[in-house]
XYZ file of C-alpha atoms in Angstrom:
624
model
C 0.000 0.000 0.000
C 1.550 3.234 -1.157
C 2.664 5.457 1.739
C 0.831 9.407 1.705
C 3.036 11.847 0.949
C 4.949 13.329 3.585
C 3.819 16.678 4.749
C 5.794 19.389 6.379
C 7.139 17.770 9.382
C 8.421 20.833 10.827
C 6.411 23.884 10.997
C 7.641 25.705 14.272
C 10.837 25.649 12.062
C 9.261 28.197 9.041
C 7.193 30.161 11.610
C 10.747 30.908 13.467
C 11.966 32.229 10.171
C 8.824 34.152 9.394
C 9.353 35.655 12.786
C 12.980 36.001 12.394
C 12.196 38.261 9.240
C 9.550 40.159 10.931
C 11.673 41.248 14.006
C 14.357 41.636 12.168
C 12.842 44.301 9.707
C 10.829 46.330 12.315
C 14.208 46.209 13.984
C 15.439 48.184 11.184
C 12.443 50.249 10.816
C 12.741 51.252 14.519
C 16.928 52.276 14.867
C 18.775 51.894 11.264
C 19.143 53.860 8.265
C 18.886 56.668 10.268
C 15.558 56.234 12.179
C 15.019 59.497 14.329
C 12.014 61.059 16.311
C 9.657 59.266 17.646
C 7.731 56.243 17.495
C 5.298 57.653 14.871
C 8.088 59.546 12.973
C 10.513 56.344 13.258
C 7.293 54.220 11.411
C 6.468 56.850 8.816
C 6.724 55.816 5.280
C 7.917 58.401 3.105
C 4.594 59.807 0.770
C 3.995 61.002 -2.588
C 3.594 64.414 -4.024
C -0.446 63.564 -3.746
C -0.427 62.739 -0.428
C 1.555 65.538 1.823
C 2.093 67.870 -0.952
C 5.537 69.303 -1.747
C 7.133 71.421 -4.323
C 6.769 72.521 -8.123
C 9.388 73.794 -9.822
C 9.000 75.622 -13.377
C 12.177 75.721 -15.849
C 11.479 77.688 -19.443
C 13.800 77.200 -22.248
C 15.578 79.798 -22.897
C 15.816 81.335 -26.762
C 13.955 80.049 -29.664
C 11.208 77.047 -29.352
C 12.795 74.477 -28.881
C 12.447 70.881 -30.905
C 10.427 68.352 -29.766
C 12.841 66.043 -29.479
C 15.469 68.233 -27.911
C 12.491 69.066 -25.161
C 12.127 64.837 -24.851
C 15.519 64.418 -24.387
C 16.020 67.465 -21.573
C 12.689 65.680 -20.112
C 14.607 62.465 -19.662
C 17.936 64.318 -18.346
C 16.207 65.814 -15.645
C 14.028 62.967 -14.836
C 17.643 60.995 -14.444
C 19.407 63.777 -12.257
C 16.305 63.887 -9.698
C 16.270 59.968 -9.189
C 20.228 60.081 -9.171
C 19.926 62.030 -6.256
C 18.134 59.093 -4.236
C 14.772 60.823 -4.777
C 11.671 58.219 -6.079
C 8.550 59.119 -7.952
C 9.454 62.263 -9.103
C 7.033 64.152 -11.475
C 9.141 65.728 -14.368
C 6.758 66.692 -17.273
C 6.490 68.927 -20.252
C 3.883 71.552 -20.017
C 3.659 74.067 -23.727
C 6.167 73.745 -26.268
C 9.030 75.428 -23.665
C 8.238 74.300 -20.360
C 9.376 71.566 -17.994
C 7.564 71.242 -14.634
C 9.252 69.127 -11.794
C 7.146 68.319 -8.728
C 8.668 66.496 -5.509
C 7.173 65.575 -2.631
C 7.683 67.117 0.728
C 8.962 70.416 2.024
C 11.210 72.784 -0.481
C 14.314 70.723 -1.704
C 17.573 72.007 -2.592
C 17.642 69.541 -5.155
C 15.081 71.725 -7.506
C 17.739 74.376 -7.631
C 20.412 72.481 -10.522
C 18.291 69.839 -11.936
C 17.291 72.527 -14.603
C 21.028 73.718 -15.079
C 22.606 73.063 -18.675
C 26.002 71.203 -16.912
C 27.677 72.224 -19.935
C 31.156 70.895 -18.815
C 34.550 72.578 -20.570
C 38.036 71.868 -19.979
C 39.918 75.518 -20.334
C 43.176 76.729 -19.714
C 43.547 79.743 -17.732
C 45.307 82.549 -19.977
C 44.959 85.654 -18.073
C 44.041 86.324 -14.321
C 43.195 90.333 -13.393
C 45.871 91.638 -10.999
C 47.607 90.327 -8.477
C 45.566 87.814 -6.924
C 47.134 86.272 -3.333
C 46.856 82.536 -3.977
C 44.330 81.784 -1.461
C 41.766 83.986 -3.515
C 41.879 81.153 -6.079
C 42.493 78.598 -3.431
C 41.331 79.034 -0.724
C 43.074 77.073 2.260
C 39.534 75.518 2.791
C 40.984 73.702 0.072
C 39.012 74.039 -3.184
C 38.399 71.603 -5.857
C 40.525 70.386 -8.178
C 41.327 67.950 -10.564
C 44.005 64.706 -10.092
C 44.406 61.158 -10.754
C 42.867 58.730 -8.907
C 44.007 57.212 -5.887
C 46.494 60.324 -5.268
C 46.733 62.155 -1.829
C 45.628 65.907 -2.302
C 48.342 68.318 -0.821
C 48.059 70.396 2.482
C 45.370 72.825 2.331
C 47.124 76.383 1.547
C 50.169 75.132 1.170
C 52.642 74.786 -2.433
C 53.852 71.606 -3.568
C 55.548 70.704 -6.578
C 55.251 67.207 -5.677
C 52.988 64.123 -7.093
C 50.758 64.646 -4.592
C 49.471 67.963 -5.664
C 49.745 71.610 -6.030
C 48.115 74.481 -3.876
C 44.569 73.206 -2.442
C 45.221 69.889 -4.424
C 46.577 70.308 -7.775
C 47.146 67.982 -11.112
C 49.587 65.551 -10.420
C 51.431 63.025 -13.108
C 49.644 59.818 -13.192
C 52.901 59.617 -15.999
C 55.655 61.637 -15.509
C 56.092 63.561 -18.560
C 60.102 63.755 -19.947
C 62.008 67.002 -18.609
C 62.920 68.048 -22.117
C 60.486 70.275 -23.724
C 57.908 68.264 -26.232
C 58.984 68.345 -29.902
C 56.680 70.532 -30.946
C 55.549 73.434 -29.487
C 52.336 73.867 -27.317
C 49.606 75.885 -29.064
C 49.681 79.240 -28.569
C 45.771 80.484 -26.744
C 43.519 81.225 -29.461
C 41.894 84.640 -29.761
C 39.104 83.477 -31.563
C 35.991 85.365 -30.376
C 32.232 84.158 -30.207
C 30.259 85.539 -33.622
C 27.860 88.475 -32.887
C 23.922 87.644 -34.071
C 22.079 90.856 -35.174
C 20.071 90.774 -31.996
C 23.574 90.794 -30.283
C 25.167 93.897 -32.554
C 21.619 95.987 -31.814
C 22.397 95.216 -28.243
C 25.690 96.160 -28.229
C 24.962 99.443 -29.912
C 22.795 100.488 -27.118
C 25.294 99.136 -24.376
C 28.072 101.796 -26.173
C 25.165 104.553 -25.872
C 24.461 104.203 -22.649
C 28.101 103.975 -21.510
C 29.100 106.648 -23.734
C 30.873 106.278 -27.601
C 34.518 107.271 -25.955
C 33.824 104.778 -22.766
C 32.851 102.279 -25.118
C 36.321 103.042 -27.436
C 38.633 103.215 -25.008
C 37.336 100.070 -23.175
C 37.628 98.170 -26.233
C 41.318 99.182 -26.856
C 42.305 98.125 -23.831
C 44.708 95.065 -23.612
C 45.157 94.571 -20.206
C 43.080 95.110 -17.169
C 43.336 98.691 -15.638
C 44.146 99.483 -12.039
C 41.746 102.213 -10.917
C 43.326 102.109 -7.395
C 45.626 104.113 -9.254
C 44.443 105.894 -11.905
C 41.377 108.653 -11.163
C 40.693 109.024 -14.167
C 39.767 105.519 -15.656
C 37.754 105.217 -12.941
C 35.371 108.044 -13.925
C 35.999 106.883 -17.453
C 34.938 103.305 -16.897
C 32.557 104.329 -14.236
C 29.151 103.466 -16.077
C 29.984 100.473 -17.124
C 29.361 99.242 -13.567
C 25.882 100.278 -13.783
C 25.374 97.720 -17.062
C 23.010 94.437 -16.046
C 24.112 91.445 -16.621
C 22.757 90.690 -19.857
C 23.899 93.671 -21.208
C 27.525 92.643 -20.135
C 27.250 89.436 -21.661
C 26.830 90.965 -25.087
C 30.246 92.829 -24.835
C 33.554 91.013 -26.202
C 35.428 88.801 -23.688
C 38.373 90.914 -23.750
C 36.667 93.670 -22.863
C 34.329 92.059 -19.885
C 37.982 90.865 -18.763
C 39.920 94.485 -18.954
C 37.427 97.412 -17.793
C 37.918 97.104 -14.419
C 34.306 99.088 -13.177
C 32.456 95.127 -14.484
C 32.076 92.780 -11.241
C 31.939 89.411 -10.894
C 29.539 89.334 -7.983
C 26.723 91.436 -9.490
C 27.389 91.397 -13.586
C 29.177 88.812 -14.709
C 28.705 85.820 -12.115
C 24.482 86.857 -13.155
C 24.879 86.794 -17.073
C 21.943 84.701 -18.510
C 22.498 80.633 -18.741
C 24.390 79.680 -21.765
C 26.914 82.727 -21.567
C 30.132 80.763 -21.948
C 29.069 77.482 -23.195
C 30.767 78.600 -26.806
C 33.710 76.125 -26.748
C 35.240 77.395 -30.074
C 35.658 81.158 -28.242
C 37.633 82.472 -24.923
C 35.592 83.761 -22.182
C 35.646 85.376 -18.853
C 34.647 83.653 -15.534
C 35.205 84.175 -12.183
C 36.595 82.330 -8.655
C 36.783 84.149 -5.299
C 36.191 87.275 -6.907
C 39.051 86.662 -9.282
C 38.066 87.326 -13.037
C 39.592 84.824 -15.300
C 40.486 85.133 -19.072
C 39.756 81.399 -20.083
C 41.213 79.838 -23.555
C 38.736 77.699 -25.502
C 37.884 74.464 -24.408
C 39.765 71.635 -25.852
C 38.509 69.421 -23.409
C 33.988 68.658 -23.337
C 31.569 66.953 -21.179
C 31.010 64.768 -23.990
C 34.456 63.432 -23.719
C 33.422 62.348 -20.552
C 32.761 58.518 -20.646
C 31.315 58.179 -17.284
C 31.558 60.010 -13.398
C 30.999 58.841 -10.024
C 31.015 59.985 -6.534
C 33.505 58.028 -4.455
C 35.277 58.752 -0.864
C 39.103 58.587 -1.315
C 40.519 56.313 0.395
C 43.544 57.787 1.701
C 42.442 61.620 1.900
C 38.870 60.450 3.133
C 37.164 63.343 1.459
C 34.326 63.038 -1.029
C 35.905 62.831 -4.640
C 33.981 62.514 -8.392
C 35.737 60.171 -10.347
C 35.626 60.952 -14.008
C 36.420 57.934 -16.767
C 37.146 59.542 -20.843
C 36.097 58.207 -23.695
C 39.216 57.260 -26.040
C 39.553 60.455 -27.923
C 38.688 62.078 -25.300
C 41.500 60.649 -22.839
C 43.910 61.846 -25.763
C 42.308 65.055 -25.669
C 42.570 65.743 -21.470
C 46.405 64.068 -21.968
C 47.279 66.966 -24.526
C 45.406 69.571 -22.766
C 47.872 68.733 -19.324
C 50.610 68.471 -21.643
C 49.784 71.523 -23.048
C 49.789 72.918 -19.296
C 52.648 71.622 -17.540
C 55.089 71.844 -20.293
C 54.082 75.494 -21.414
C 56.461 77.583 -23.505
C 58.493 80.314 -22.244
C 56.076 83.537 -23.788
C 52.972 81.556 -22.975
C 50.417 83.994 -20.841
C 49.239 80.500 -19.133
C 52.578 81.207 -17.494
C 52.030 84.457 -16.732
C 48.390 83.876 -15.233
C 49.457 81.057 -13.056
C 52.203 83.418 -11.313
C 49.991 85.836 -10.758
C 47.234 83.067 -9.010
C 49.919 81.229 -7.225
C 53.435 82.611 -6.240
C 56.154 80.168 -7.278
C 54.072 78.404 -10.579
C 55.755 77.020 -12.408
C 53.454 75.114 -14.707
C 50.034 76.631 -16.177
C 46.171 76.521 -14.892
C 43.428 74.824 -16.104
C 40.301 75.232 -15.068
C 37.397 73.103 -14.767
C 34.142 75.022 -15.478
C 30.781 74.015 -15.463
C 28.042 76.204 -16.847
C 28.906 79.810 -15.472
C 30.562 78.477 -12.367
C 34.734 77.457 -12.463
C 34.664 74.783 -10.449
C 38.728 74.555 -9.953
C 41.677 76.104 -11.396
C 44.471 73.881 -10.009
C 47.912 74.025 -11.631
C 48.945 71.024 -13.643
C 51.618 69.398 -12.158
C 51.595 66.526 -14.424
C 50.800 64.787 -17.871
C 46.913 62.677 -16.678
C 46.852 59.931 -18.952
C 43.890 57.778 -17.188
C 40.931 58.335 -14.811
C 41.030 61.406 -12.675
C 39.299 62.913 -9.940
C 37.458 66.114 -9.213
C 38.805 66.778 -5.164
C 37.640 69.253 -2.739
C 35.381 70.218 -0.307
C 32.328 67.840 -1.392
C 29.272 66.500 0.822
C 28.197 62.918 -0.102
C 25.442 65.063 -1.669
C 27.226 67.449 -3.458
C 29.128 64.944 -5.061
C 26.500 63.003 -6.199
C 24.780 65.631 -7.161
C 27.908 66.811 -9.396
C 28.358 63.362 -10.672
C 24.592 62.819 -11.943
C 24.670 66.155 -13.586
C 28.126 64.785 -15.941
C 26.869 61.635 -16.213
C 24.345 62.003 -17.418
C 25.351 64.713 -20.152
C 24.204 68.280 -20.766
C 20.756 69.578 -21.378
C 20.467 70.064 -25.270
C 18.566 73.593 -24.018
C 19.221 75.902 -21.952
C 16.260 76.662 -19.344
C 15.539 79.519 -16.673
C 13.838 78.682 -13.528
C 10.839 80.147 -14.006
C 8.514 79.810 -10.508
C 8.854 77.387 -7.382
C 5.799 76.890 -5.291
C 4.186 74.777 -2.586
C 1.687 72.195 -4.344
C -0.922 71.218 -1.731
C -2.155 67.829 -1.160
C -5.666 68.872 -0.136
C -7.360 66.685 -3.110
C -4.866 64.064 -2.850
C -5.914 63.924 1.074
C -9.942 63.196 -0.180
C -8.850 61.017 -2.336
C -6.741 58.651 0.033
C -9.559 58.917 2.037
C -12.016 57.894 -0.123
C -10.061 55.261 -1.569
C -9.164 53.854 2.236
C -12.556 53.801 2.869
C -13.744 51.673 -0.385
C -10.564 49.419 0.273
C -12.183 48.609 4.027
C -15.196 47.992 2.878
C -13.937 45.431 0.203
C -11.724 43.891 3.109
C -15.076 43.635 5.337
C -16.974 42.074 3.097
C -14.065 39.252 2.017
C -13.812 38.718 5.792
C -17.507 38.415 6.298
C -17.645 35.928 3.061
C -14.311 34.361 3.968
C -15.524 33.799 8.014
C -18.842 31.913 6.401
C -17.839 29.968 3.745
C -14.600 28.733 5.683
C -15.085 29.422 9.054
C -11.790 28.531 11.115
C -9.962 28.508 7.243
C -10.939 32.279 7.600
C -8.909 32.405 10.324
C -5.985 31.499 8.507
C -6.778 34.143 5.244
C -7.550 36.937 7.997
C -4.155 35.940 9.880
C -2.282 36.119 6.615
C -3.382 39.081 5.080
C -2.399 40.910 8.631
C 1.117 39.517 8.306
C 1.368 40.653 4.852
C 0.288 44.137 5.512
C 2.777 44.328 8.178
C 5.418 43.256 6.443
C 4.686 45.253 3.416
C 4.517 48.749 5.877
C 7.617 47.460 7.426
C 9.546 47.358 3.723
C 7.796 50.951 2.662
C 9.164 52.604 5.811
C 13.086 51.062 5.417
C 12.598 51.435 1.256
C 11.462 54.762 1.937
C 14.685 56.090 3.690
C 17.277 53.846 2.001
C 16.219 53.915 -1.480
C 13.792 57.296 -1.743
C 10.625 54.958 -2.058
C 7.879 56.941 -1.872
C 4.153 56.051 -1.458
C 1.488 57.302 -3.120
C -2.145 56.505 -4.511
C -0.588 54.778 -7.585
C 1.100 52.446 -5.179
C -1.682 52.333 -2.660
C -3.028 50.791 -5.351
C -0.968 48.283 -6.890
C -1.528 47.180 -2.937
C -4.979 47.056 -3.057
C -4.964 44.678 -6.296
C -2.117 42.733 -4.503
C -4.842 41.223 -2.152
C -6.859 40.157 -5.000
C -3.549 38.000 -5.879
C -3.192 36.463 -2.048
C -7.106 36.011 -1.979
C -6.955 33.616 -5.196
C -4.312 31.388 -3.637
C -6.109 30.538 -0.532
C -8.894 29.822 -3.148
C -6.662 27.223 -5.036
C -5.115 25.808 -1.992
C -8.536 25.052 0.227
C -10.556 23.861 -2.835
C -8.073 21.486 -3.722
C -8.039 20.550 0.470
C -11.641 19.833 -0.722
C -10.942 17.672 -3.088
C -8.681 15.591 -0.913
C -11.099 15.161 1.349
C -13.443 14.385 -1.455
C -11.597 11.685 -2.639
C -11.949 9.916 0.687
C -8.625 11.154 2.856
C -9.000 12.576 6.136
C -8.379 16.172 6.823
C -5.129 15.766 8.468
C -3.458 13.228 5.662
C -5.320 15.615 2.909
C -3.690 19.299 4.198
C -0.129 17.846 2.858
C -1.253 16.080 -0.245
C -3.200 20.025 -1.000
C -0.496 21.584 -0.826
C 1.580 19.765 -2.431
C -0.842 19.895 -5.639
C -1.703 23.501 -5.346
C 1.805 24.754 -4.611
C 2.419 24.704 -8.367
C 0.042 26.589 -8.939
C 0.391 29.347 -6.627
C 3.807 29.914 -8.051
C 3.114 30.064 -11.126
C -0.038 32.790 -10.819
C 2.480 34.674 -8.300
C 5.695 34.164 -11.064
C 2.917 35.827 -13.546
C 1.741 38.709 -11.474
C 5.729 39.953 -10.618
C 6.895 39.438 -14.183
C 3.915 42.056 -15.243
C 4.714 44.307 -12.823
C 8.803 44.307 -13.876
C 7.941 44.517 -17.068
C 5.408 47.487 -16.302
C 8.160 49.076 -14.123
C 10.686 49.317 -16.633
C 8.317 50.341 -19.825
C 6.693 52.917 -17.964
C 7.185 56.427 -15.669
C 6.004 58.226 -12.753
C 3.100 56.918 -10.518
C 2.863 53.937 -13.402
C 6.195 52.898 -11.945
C 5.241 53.118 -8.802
C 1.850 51.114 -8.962
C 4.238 48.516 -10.522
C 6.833 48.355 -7.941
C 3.795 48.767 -4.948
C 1.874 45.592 -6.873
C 5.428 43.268 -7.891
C 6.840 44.048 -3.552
C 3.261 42.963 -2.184
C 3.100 40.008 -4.675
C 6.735 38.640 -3.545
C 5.789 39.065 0.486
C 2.605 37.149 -0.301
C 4.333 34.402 -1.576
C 6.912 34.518 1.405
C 3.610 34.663 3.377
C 2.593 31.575 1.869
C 5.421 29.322 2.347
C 6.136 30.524 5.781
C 2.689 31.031 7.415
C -0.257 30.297 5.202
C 1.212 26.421 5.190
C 2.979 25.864 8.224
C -0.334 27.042 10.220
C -2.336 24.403 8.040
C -0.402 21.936 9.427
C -0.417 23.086 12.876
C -4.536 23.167 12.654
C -5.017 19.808 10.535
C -3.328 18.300 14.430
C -6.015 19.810 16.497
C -9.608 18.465 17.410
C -11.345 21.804 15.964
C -10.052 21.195 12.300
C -11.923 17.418 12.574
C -15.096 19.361 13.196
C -17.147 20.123 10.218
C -18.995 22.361 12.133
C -16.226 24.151 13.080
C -13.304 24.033 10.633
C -15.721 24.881 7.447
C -15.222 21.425 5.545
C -18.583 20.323 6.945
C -20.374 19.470 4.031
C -17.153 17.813 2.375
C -16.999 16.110 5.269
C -20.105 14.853 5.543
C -20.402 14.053 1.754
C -17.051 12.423 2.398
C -18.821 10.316 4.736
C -22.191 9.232 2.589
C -20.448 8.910 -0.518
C -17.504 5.986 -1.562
C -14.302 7.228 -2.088
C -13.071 8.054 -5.618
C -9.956 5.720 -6.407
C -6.856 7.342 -6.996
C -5.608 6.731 -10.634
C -2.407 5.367 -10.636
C -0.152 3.604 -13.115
C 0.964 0.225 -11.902
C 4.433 -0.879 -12.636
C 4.528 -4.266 -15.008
């Protein structure tokens, strides 16, 4: 006589892990990842935009409409830089033929303020530097950025160094020593191209040299060198108006001239010029660090050359570093750019400009700009010929928020930030409420249903439901701090339909117990034999369900995604649910007196047609 199948032996051992898992993630919840406040705070998952509210910020492209495709592909760069900084569910959409509207959850972020930026990156060497500038105006001994090879140690704030290690406030040291002798050919001379003038520029222009005065504007554009008006009276009253020029009226003058007439600021003119005012790699321009103006040669060096970056804390200076990878002709480009730099030529202004930043140069300055904003302008103390690194005084943050930005490449427009408000989450509030309510009034009448079609079997689904919610809230909270998870009526949800999922597996599993006990087996021998026939099953509709919502996650965006992660996390607890409760506690009940009473377990009338009626015979295959 064939022997039943063996049923789980065991079960105190799978509700010990199921509890194991349970304490262990409330245990999170309560005092890791940075749990604060209290109780409530510590077991708050993080909510959506529709929920609490948050913040709308408005960027408009700057200059002529826009393409639909370059609007797209901005869409999808910004989209990337807000979930690069750790923040989920993010609303980035385009609103008009110019407009791109971001929308985060939660109080004012800082994050809204560069997501919009163009992080136009450019490579430049530094060819003239106005007056003489102390070398902690450039660098600072708070030790500002700078560029250098990975894995090197960054100098003493503040202090000189000529060595490997760096220059003043870190500088570019050799990753391969270039040869003392000077190259074979000579280093390029800076270029003097200058940016073309568009007629809207040239009107522009003729009204800046009106309201400055023609012999302002004449003298101002023969200048060749900056002008010391500590000195000289009377360039001061000659230049004086141009200090009263706005910023995008400065930006329309010729580099040379922004850089010479000493009455233009960096603070309140030039470090304000409209986005987009230097991107022109093919022309010098003037920037500013510390208050220093800088005369910067074209870039020979882009973003685009730029194969990948990544925030990373040094090991041996422990400071948060961006690491940046080049693409192959890139990497020959940034080699020839420090070559260009370290080895200059004796009548090269580099020279000249790096003196005058930093007493004792001996090599030239390059600086690394992004948008309007030099980022460094370390000297180059070496020929980089592999990855390099982006050092100074970075937040974890900051860093990553540097790294998105070049990773994932420049805007193809430039944008203005237009309006950032408060969005409230009045409706959104109704609408959680309404939908709460119509989910507890689904769950009431299941129970009711479930409590009088399977009586102690209800038991079980009511037990098992509980544990999955609790497990699920327990995953949203730690999700929701680790990984920027947020929650919101999209995912509420995908966790609605989730029960629908755990609701058809009991089905499966205690109509096939039926038809054990149908077939003439006693409740306690038929529980195993169930579940070892529906267990296929219940994978497979399970498998199903979190395939569709991967496959939903990955095709779609916003509160789509999130309604697929919400259903595809809810589906996977279920089935750990299943295996480690839902079973185990079957087991446990098919021992005690209760389940053996039809009245009570809710197998009364299989019972008692199990009892009037033969068995059915098992079909089996005999072996010959």
């Amino acid at each position: 006589m064939a022997r039943p199948p063996q049923g789980q032996q065991h079960p105190g051992r799978q509700l010990a892990v199921l509890g194991l898992i349970f304490v262990v993630l409330y245990l999170l919840a309560f005092f890791g990842f940075g749990a604060t406040g209290s109780v409530t705070e510590r077991l708050h998952p993080k909510l959506g935009l529709d929920l609490v509210g948050g913040t709308q910020a408005t960027y408009v492209a700057s200059g002529p409409v826009p393409s639909d495709s370059n609007m797209q592909e901005a869409r999808n760069i910004i989209d990337n830089r807000v979930n690069a900084l750790g923040v989920s569910e993010a609303e980035v959409v385009i609103e008009g033929d110019r407009n791109i509207v971001v929308s985060l959850a939660g109080e004012a972020r800082d994050e809204l303020k560069n997501v919009g930026q163009a992080a136009q990156m450019r490579f430049r060497k530094v060819v003239k530097v106005t007056g003489d500038v102390a070398a902690t105006a450039l660098n600072p001994p708070s030790a500002a950025p700078s560029v250098a090879p990975s894995g090197s140690a960054p100098a003493a704030p503040g202090t000189p160094s000529a060595n490997p290690s760096g220059g003043q406030g870190g500088g570019l040291p050799a990753q391969a020593p270039a040869p003392s002798t000077p190259p074979s050919a000579p280093a390029p001379a800076p270029s003097a191209s200058a940016a073309p003038v568009t007629p809207d520029q040239q009107e522009l222009r003729a009204a800046v040299e009106k309201k400055v005065g023609a012999a302002a504007f004449a003298a101002a554009a023969k200048l060749t060198d900056p002008v010391d008006i500590s000195q000289d009276r009377n360039a001061a009253k000659q230049y004086a108006k141009f200090a009263t020029l706005t910023p995008e009226e400065v930006n329309v003058l010729p580099a040379q001239m922004q850089f010479n007439v000493p009455t233009i600021s960096c603070e309140e003119q030039l470090n304000k010029r409209p986005p987009g005012a230097i991107d022109d790699p093919k022309a010098q321009v003037v920037s500013c660090q510390s208050g220093a103006k800088m005369m910067l040669d074209v870039a020979k060096v882009l973003g685009t050359d730029i194969s990948n970056a990544s925030p990373q804390m040094d090991q041996q200076s422990g400071q948060w570093v961006v690491s940046l990878d080049f693409t192959g002709e890139g990497q020959k480009k940034w080699t020839a750019l420090t070559r260009e730099a370290f080895q200059p030529q004796p009548n090269d202004p580099c020279l000249t400009a790096a003196q005058s930043a930093s007493q004792g140069a001996t090599n030239c300055l390059v600086a690394v700009v992004l948008d309007k904003e030099i980022i460094s302008a370390p000297e180059i103390e070496g020929v980089l010929t592999g990855q390099s690194q982006i050092t100074g005084q970075f937040t974890g943050e900051s860093a990553k928020e540097l790294a998105g930005q070049i990773r994932y490449g420049a805007l193809p427009v430039t944008f203005t930030s237009a309006t950032t408000q408060s969005v409230s989450a009045t409706l959104g509030t109704q609408q959680l409420q309404a939908g709460l309510l119509a989910a507890a009034i689904g769950m009431a009448l299941v129970a009711i249903y479930a409590f009088f079609y399977y009586r102690l079997l209800g038991t079980v689904i009511f037990l098992s439901l509980g544990i999955s919610a609790l497990l699920t809230f327990a995953a949203l909270v730690i999700l929701g701090r680790t990984a920027g998870l947020t929650l919101t009526l999209a995912g509420i949800a995908g966790f609605i339909v989730s029960l629908g999922v755990a609701a058809d597996s009991f089905v499966i599993y205690f109509e096939r117990l039926k038809d054990e006990i149908h077939e003439g087996r006693s409740p306690r021998s038929a529980v195993p034999r169930a579940w070892i026939r529906a267990r296929r099953t219940i994978i497979s509709a399970n498998t199903i369900t979190i395939m569709a919502a991967v496959v939903l996650y990955i095709v779609s965006v916003g509160v789509v995604k999130g309604f697929a992660f919400a259903l595809g996390l809810s589906t996977i607890l279920d089935l750990v649910v299943v295996f480690l409760f839902r079973h185990p506690i079957m087991t446990v009940l098919a021992n005690t007196k209760a389940f053996l009473s039809p009245r009570v377990s809710g197998l009364g009338r299989v019972l008692k047609r199990a009892e009037t009626e033969e068995p059915v015979p098992s079909r089996r295959v005999k072996e010959a």
